[in-house]
PDB file of C-alpha atoms in Angstrom:
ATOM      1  CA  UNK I   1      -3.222 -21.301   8.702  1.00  0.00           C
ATOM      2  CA  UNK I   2      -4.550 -17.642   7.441  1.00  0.00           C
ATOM      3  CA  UNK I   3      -4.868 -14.661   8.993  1.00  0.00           C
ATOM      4  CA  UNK I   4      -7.138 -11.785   8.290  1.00  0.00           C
ATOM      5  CA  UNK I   5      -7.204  -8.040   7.996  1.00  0.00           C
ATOM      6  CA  UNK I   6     -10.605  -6.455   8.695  1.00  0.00           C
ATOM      7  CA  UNK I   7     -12.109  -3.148   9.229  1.00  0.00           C
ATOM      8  CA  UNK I   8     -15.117  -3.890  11.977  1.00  0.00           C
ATOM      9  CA  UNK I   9     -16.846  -7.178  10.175  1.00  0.00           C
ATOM     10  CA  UNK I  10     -15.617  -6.594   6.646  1.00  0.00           C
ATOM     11  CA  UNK I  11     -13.118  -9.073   5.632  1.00  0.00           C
ATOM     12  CA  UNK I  12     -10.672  -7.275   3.265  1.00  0.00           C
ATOM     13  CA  UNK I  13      -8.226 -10.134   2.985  1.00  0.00           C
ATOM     14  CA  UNK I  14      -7.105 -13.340   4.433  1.00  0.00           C
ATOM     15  CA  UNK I  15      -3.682 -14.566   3.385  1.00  0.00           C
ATOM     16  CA  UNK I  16      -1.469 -17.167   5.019  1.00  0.00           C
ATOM     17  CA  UNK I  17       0.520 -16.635   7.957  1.00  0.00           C
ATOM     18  CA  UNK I  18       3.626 -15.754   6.935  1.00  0.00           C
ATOM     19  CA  UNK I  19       1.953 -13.254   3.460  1.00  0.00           C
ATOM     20  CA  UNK I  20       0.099 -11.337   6.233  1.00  0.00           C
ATOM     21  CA  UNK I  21       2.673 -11.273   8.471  1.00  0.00           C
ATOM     22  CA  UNK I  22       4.976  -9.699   5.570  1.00  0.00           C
ATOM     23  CA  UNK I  23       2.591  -6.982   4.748  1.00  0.00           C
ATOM     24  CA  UNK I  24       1.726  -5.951   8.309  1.00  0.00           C
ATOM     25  CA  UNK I  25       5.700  -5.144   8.550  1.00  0.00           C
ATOM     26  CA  UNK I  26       6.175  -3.893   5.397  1.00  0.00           C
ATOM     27  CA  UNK I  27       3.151  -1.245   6.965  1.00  0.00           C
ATOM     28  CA  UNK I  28       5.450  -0.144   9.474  1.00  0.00           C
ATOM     29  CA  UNK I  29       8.726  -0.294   6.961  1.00  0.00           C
ATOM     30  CA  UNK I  30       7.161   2.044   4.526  1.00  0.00           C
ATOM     31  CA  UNK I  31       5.410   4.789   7.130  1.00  0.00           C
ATOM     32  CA  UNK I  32       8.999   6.819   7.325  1.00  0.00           C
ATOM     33  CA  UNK I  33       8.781   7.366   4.282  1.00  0.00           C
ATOM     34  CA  UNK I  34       5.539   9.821   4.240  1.00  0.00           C
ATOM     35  CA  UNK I  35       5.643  10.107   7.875  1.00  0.00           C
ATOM     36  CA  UNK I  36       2.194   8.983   8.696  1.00  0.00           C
ATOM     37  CA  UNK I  37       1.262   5.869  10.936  1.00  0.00           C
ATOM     38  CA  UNK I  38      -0.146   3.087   8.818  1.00  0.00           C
ATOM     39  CA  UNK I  39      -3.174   2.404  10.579  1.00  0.00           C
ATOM     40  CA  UNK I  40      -3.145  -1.572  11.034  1.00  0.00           C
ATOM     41  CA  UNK I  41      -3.010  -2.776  14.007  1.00  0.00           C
ATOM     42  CA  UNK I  42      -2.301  -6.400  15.297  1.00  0.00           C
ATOM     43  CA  UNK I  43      -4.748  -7.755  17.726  1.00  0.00           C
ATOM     44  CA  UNK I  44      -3.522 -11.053  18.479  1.00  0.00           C
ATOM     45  CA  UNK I  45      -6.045 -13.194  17.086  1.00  0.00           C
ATOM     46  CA  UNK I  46      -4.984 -14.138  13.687  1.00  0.00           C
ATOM     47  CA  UNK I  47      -6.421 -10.765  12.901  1.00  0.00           C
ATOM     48  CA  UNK I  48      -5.196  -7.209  11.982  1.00  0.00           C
ATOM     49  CA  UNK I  49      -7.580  -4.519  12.065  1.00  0.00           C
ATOM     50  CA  UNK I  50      -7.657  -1.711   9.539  1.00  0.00           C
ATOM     51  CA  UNK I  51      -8.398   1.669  10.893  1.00  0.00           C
ATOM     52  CA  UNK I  52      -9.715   3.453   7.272  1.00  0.00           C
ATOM     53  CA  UNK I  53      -9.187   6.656   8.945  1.00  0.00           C
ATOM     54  CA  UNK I  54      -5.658   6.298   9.212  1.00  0.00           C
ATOM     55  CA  UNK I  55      -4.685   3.766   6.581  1.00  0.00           C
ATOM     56  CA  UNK I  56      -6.268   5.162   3.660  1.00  0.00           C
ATOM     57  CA  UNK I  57      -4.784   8.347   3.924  1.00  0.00           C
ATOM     58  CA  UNK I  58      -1.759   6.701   4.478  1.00  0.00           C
ATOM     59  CA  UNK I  59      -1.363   4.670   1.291  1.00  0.00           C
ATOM     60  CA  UNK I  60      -2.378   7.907  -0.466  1.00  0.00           C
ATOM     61  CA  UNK I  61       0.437  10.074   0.866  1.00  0.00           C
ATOM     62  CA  UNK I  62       2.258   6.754  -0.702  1.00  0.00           C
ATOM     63  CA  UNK I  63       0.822   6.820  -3.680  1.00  0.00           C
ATOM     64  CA  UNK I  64       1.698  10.478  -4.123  1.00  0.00           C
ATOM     65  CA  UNK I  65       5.080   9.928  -3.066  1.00  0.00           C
ATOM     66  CA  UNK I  66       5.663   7.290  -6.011  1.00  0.00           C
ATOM     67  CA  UNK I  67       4.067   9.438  -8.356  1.00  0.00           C
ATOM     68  CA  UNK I  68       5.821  12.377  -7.393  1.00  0.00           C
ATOM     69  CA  UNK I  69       9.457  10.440  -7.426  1.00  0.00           C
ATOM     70  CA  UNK I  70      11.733  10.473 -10.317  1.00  0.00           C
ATOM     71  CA  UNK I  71      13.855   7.696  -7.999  1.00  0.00           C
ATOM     72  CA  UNK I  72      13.444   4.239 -10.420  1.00  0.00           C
ATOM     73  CA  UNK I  73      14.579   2.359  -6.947  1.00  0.00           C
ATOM     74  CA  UNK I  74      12.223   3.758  -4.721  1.00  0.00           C
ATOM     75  CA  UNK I  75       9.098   3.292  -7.055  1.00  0.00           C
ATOM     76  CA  UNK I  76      10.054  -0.197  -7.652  1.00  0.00           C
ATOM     77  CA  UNK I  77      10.353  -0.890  -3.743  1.00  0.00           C
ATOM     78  CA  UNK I  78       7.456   0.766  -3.248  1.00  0.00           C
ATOM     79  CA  UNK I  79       5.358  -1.355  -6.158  1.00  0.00           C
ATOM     80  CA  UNK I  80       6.345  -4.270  -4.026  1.00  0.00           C
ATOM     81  CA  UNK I  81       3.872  -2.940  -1.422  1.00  0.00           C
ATOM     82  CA  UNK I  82       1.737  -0.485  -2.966  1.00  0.00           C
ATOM     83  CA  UNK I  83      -0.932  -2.869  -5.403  1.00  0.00           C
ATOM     84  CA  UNK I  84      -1.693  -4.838  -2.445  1.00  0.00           C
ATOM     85  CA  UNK I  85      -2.304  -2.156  -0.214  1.00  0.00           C
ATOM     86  CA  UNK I  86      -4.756  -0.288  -3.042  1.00  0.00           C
ATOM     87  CA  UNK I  87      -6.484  -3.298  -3.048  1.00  0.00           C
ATOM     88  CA  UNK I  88      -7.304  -3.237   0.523  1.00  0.00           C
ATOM     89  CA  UNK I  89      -8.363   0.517   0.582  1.00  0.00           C
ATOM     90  CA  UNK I  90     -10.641  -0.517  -2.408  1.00  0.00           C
ATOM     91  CA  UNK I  91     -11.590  -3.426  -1.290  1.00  0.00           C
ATOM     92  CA  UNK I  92     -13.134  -1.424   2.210  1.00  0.00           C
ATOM     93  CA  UNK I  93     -14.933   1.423  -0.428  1.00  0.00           C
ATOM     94  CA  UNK I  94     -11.921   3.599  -0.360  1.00  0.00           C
ATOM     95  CA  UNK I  95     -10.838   6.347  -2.598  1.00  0.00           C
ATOM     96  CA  UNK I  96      -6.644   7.553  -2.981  1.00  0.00           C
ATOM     97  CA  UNK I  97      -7.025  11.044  -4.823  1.00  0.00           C
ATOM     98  CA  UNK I  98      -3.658  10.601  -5.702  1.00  0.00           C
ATOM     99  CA  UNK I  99      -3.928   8.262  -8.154  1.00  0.00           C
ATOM    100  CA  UNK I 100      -4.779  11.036 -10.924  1.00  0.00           C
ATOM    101  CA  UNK I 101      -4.452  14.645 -11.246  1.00  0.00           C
ATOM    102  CA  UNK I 102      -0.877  16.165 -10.889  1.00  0.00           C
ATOM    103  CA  UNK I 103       0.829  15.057  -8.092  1.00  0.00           C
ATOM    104  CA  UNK I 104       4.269  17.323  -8.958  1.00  0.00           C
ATOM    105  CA  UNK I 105       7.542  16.369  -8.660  1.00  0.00           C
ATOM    106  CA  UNK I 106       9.830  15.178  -5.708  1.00  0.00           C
ATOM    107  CA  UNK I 107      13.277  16.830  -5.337  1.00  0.00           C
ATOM    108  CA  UNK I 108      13.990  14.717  -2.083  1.00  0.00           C
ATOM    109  CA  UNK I 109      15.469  11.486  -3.636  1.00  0.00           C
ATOM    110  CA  UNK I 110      16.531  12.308  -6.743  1.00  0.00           C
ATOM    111  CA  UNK I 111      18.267   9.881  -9.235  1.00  0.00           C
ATOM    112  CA  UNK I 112      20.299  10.924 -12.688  1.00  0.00           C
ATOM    113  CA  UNK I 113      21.246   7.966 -15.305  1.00  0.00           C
ATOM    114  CA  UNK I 114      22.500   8.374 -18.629  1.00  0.00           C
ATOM    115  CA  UNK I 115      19.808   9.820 -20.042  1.00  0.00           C
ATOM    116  CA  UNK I 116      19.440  12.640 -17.776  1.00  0.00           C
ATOM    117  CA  UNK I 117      16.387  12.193 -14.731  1.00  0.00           C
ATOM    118  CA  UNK I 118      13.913   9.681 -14.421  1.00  0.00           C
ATOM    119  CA  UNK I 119      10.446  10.099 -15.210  1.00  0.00           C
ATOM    120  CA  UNK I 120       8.060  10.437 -12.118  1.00  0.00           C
ATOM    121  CA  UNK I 121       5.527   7.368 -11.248  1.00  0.00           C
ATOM    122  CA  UNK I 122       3.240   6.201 -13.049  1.00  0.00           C
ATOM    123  CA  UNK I 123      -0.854   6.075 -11.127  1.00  0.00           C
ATOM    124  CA  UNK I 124      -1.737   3.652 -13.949  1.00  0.00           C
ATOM    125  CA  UNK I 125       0.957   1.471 -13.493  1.00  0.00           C
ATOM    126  CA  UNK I 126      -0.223   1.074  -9.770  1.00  0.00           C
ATOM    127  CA  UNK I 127      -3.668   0.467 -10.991  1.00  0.00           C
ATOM    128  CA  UNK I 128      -2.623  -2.017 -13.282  1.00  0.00           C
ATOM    129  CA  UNK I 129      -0.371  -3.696 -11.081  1.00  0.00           C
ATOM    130  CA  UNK I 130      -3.225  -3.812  -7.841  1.00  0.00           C
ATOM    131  CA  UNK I 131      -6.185  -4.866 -10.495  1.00  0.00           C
ATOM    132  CA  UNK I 132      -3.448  -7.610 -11.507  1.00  0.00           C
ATOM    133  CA  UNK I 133      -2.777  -8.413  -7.930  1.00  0.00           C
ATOM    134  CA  UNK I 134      -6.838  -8.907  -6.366  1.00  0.00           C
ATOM    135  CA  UNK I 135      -7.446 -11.740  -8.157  1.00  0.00           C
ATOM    136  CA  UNK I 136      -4.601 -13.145  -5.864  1.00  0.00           C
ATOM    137  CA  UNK I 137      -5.796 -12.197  -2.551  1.00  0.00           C
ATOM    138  CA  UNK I 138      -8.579 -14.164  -1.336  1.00  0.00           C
ATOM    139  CA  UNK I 139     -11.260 -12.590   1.048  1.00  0.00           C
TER     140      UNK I 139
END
């Protein structure tokens, strides 16, 4: 069994069950962090509808969050989302400014090693990571 996530007709994705059942929580698990509603919505008929008004701005407010975030842990929970999300938002035509230009840097979750802060995020890292990840999500 699959299930699919579409904006009007446009398939973006159809995973299995349980893979888009994942992601559509992880949607709502993530939106604290840049205070902005997700914009995927479940309608109850194997489907989840992607509102590109909403969701793309969304994952770019996330995408500028990891950039901006010298926190290793919180990039590295957010790559578990992130690449398959930019593949969605790319998939429907979309664009997330955020992934170049300067972004600057976070002071709200800050994390000191050894060696002093970490570095911020990385925007090619993400786009390395979501080209990696299309090939595994079939429309």
């Amino acid at each position: 069994m699959s299930q699919y996530f579409k904006v009007d007709d446009l398939t973006l994705w159809n995973p299995s069950n349980r893979v888009a059942q994942l992601f559509y929580r992880s949607c709502a698990a993530v939106a604290p962090v840049v205070g902005l509603p997700p914009g995927v919505v479940d309608n109850c008929r194997d489907e989840y509808e992607v509102d590109l008004d909403v969701f793309v701005p969304f994952v770019d407010a996330l995408v500028r969050e990891y950039r901006a975030s010298g926190h290793a842990v919180l990039r590295s929970l957010l790559e578990g989302f992130l690449p398959a999300a930019m593949v969605l938002v790319r998939r429907a035509g979309g664009e997330l400014p955020s992934l170049s230009g300067q972004v600057g840097s976070s002071r709200r979750d800050v994390s000191v090693g050894v060696g002093g802060f970490a570095s911020s995020g990385d925007g090619e890292r993400l786009m390395a990571l979501a080209r990696e990840l299309s090939g595994a999500m079939p429309v």
